[in-house]
XYZ file of C-alpha atoms in Angstrom:
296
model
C 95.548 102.880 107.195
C 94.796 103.698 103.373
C 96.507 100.981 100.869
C 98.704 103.989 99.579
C 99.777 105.007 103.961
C 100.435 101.050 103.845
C 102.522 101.338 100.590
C 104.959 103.858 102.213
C 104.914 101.956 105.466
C 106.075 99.184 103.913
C 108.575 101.078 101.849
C 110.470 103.295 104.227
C 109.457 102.530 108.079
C 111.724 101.018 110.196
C 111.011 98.083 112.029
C 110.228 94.180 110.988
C 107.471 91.846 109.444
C 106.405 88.830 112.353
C 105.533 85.850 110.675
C 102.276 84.334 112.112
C 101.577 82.221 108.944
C 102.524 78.689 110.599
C 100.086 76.531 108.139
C 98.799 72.814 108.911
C 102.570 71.137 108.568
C 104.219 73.738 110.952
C 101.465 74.300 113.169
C 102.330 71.473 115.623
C 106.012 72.268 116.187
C 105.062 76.014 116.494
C 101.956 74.847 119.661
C 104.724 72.541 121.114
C 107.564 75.392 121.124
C 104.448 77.425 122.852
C 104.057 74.860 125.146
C 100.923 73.463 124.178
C 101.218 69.425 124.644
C 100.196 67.277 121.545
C 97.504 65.969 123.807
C 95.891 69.316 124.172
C 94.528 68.893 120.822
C 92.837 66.294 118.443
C 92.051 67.160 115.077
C 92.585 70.213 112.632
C 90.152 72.199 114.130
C 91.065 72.065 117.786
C 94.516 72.675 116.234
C 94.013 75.594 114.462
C 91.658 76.964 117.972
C 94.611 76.654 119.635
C 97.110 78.476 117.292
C 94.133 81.249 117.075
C 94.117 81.319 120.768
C 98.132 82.149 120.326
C 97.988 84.131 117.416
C 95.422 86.721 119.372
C 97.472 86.859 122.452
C 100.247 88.343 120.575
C 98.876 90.977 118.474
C 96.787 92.022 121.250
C 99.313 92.183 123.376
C 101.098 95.958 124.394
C 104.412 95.169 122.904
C 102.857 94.375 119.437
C 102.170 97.605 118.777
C 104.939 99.465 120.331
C 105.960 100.485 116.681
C 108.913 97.444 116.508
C 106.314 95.462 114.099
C 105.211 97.603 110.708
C 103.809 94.366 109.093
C 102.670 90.854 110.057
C 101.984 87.856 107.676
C 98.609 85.714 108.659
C 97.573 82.290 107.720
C 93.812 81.970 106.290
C 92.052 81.256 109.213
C 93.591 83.701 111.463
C 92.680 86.408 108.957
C 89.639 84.965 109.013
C 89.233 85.071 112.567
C 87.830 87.503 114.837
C 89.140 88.318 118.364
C 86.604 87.931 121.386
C 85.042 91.426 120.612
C 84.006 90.083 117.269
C 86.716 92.648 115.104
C 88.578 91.028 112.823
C 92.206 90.574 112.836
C 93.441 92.622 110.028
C 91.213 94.985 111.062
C 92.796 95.187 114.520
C 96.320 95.101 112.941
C 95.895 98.178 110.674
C 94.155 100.420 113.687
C 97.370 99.188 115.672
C 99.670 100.752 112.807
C 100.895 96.755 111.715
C 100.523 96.286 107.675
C 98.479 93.034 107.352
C 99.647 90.153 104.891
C 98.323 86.910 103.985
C 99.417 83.485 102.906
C 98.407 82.065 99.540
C 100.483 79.084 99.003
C 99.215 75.533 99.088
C 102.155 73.915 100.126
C 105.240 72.666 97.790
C 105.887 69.671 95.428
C 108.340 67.422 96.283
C 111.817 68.238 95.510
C 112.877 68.196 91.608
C 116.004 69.949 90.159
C 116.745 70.407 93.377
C 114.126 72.779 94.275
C 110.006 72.749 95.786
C 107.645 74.386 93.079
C 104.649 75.238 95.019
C 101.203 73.378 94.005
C 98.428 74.936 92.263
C 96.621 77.766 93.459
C 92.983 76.999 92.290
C 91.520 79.594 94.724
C 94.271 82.496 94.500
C 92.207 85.149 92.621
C 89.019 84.474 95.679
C 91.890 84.216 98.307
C 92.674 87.904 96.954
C 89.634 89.300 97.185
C 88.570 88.109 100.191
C 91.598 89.443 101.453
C 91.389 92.970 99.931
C 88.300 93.338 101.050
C 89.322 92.789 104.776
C 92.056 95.286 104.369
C 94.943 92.851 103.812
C 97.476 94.832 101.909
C 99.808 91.935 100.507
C 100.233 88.167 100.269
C 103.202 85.333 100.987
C 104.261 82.691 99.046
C 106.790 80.315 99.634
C 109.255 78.025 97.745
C 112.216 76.403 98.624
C 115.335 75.796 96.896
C 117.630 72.952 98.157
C 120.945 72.981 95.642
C 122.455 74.845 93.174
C 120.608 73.868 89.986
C 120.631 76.268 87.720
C 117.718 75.141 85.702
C 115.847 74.379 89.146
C 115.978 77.992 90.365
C 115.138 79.620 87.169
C 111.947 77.577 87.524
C 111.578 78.463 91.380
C 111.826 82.381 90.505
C 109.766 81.783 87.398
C 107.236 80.043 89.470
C 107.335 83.265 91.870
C 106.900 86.098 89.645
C 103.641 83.930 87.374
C 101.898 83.916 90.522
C 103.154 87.464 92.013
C 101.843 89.139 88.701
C 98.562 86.888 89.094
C 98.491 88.872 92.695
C 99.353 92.472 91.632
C 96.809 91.806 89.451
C 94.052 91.478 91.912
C 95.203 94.589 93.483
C 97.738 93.196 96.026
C 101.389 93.697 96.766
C 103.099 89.698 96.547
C 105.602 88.942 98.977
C 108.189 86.382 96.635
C 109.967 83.713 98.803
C 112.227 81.751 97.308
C 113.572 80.447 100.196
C 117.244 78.921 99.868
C 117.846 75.989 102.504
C 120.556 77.140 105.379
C 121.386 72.917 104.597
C 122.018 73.253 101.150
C 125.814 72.331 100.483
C 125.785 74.756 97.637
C 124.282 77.819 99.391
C 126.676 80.282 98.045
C 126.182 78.830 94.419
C 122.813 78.841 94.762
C 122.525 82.519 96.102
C 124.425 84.029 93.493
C 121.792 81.763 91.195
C 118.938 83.061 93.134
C 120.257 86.723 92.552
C 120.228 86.465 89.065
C 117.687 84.797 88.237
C 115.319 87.657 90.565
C 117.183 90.548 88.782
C 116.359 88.632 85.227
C 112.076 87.974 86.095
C 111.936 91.589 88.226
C 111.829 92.938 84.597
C 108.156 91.091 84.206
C 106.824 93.614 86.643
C 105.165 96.427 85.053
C 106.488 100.074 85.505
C 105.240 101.757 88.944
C 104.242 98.120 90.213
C 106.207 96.866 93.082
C 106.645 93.441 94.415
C 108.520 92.680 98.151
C 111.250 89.696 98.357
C 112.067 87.291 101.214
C 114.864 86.128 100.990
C 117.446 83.265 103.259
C 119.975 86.049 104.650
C 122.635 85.562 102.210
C 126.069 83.560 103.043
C 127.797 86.496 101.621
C 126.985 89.558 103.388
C 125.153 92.055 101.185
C 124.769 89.878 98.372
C 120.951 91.311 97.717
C 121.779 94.808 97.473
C 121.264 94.862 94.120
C 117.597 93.595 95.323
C 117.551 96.260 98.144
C 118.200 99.136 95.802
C 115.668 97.660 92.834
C 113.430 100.310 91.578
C 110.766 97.351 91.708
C 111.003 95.756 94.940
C 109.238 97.520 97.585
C 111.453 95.947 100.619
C 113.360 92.924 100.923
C 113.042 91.256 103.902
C 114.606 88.148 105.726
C 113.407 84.754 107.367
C 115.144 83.214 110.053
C 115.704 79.749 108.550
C 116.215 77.658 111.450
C 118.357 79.780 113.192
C 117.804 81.008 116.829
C 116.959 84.460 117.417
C 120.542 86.020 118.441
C 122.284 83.730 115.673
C 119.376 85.499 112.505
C 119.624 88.794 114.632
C 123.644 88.800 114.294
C 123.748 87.629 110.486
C 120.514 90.296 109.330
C 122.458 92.875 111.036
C 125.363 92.666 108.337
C 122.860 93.136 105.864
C 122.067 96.624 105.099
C 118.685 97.621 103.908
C 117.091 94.120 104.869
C 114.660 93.638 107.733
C 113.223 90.629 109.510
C 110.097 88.758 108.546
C 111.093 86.535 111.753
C 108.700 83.776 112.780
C 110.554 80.823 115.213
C 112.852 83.236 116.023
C 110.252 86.227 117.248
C 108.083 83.107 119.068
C 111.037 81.212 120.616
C 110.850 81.810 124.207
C 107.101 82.879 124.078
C 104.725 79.920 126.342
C 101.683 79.709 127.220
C 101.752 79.159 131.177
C 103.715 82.393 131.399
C 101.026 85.579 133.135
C 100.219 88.689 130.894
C 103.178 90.725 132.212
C 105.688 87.791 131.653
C 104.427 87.334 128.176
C 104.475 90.805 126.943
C 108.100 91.492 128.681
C 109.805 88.366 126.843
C 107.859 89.526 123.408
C 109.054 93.152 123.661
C 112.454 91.620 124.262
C 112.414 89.838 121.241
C 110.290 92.838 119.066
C 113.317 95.089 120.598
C 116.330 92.812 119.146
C 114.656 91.962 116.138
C 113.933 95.577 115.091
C 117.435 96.825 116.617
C 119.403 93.843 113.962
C 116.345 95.437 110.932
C 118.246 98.873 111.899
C 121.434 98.844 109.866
């Protein structure tokens, strides 16, 4: 696919992003979900082998590219990685008609004002063109916002759109995640925050520039349309949160015009002693209920 074929993918196709960008602080919960014993592993590297070794089996398998997924965010490695035919992963993903994304953030300062600001990016404008020349299309970044502090999220969102310009800058389309906790006791207050302070920094982005949003699906149903219908934002799309897969399913399908970017809740029931056809029956399953909930 051309950038521009990816652009209107992206845009208009229906369907859902899977998340495959578990870093080095999520990676262990996401090999023990799989079924992959701590013991398995020692060290970073054997790690990050066996996520790869997870990562491939997916997006290789049949029901990956059934049509369900338009878009899948990778982690550095894995876009780095090659499957056992030596082609590279993004590579792979565009031939199978899946728009390939990439993480950029360096993890997240420790809570102030009652959000994360993500650390420094030293290496964002290389991480950019390394991935544009593989054929990545867009990138991922992720905050988190834990109360409603109104000073605190106008510094998350702030935070955001710096580094999303920075990206659209090298060429690439930023996904912005200002992700509000599903444990905040002030979710609704710090929702509507979110909301306004995203309609207030979406005027930063130049005319005919686009940036995508991923947003917590909102307490209040429909509380991002104003998002959804922003001449600006390419798609908004949803993360599960810590919610099983029916639970996100039922609360992204009372959100129209947002689709899953789903990562627990795509994986969830996906293990590692199951055969090939047991494996690519329980992830069609959950690419079929994921992409029937990014429907409405």
């Amino acid at each position: 696919m051309t950038f521009d074929e990816m652009k209107q993918q992206m845009a208009t196709k229906k369907g859902f992003l899977a998340a495959l960008d578990q870093s080095g602080g999520s990676t262990p919960k996401a090999l023990q979900g799989y079924g992959v014993a701590d013991d398995a592993w020692t060290g970073d590297e054997e790690m990050f082998a066996e996520i790869h070794k997870m990562r491939c089996r997916i997006v290789t398998s049949p029901a990956f590219g059934s049509g369900g997924v338009i878009g899948a965010i990778l982690f550095e490695k894995t876009m780095e990685g090659c499957l056992e035919d030596g082609s590279p992963i993004p590579e792979l993903l565009s031939r199978r008609g899946v728009v390939p994304f990439l993480k950029v953030d360096m993890g997240m300062h420790d809570t102030e004002n009652g959000v994360q600001l993500m650390k420094d990016m030293p290496r964002l404008n290389e991480m950019c063109a390394r991935a544009k020349e593989l054929g990545v299309f867009g990138t991922k970044m992720r905050s988190v916002i834990h109360e409603a502090n109104q000073e605190g999220v106008a510094a998350n969102v702030r935070q955001q759109m710096d580094f999303g310009l920075q990206i659209l800058d090298n060429g690439l389309v930023p996904i912005l995640e200002p992700e509000v906790s599903l444990k905040s006791e002030t979710r609704p207050q710090a929702e509507a925050q979110l909301l306004a302070a995203m309609l207030d920094q979406l005027n930063r982005v130049p005319e005919g520039e686009h940036v995508m949003l991923k947003l917590t699906i909102p307490s209040e149903a429909n509380l991002y349309r104003p998002l959804v219908e922003h001449p600006k934002v390419l798609r908004v799309v949803a993360l599960s949160g810590g919610y099983g897969r029916d639970e996100a399913c039922r609360e992204l399908a009372k959100n129209e015009g947002m689709i899953a970017s789903f990562s627990r809740a795509l994986l969830e029931e996906l293990r590692v002693q199951m055969d090939d056809a047991q494996f690519d029956q329980a992830l069609e399953t959950a690419i079929d209920e994921i992409s029937y909930a990014s429907a409405t």
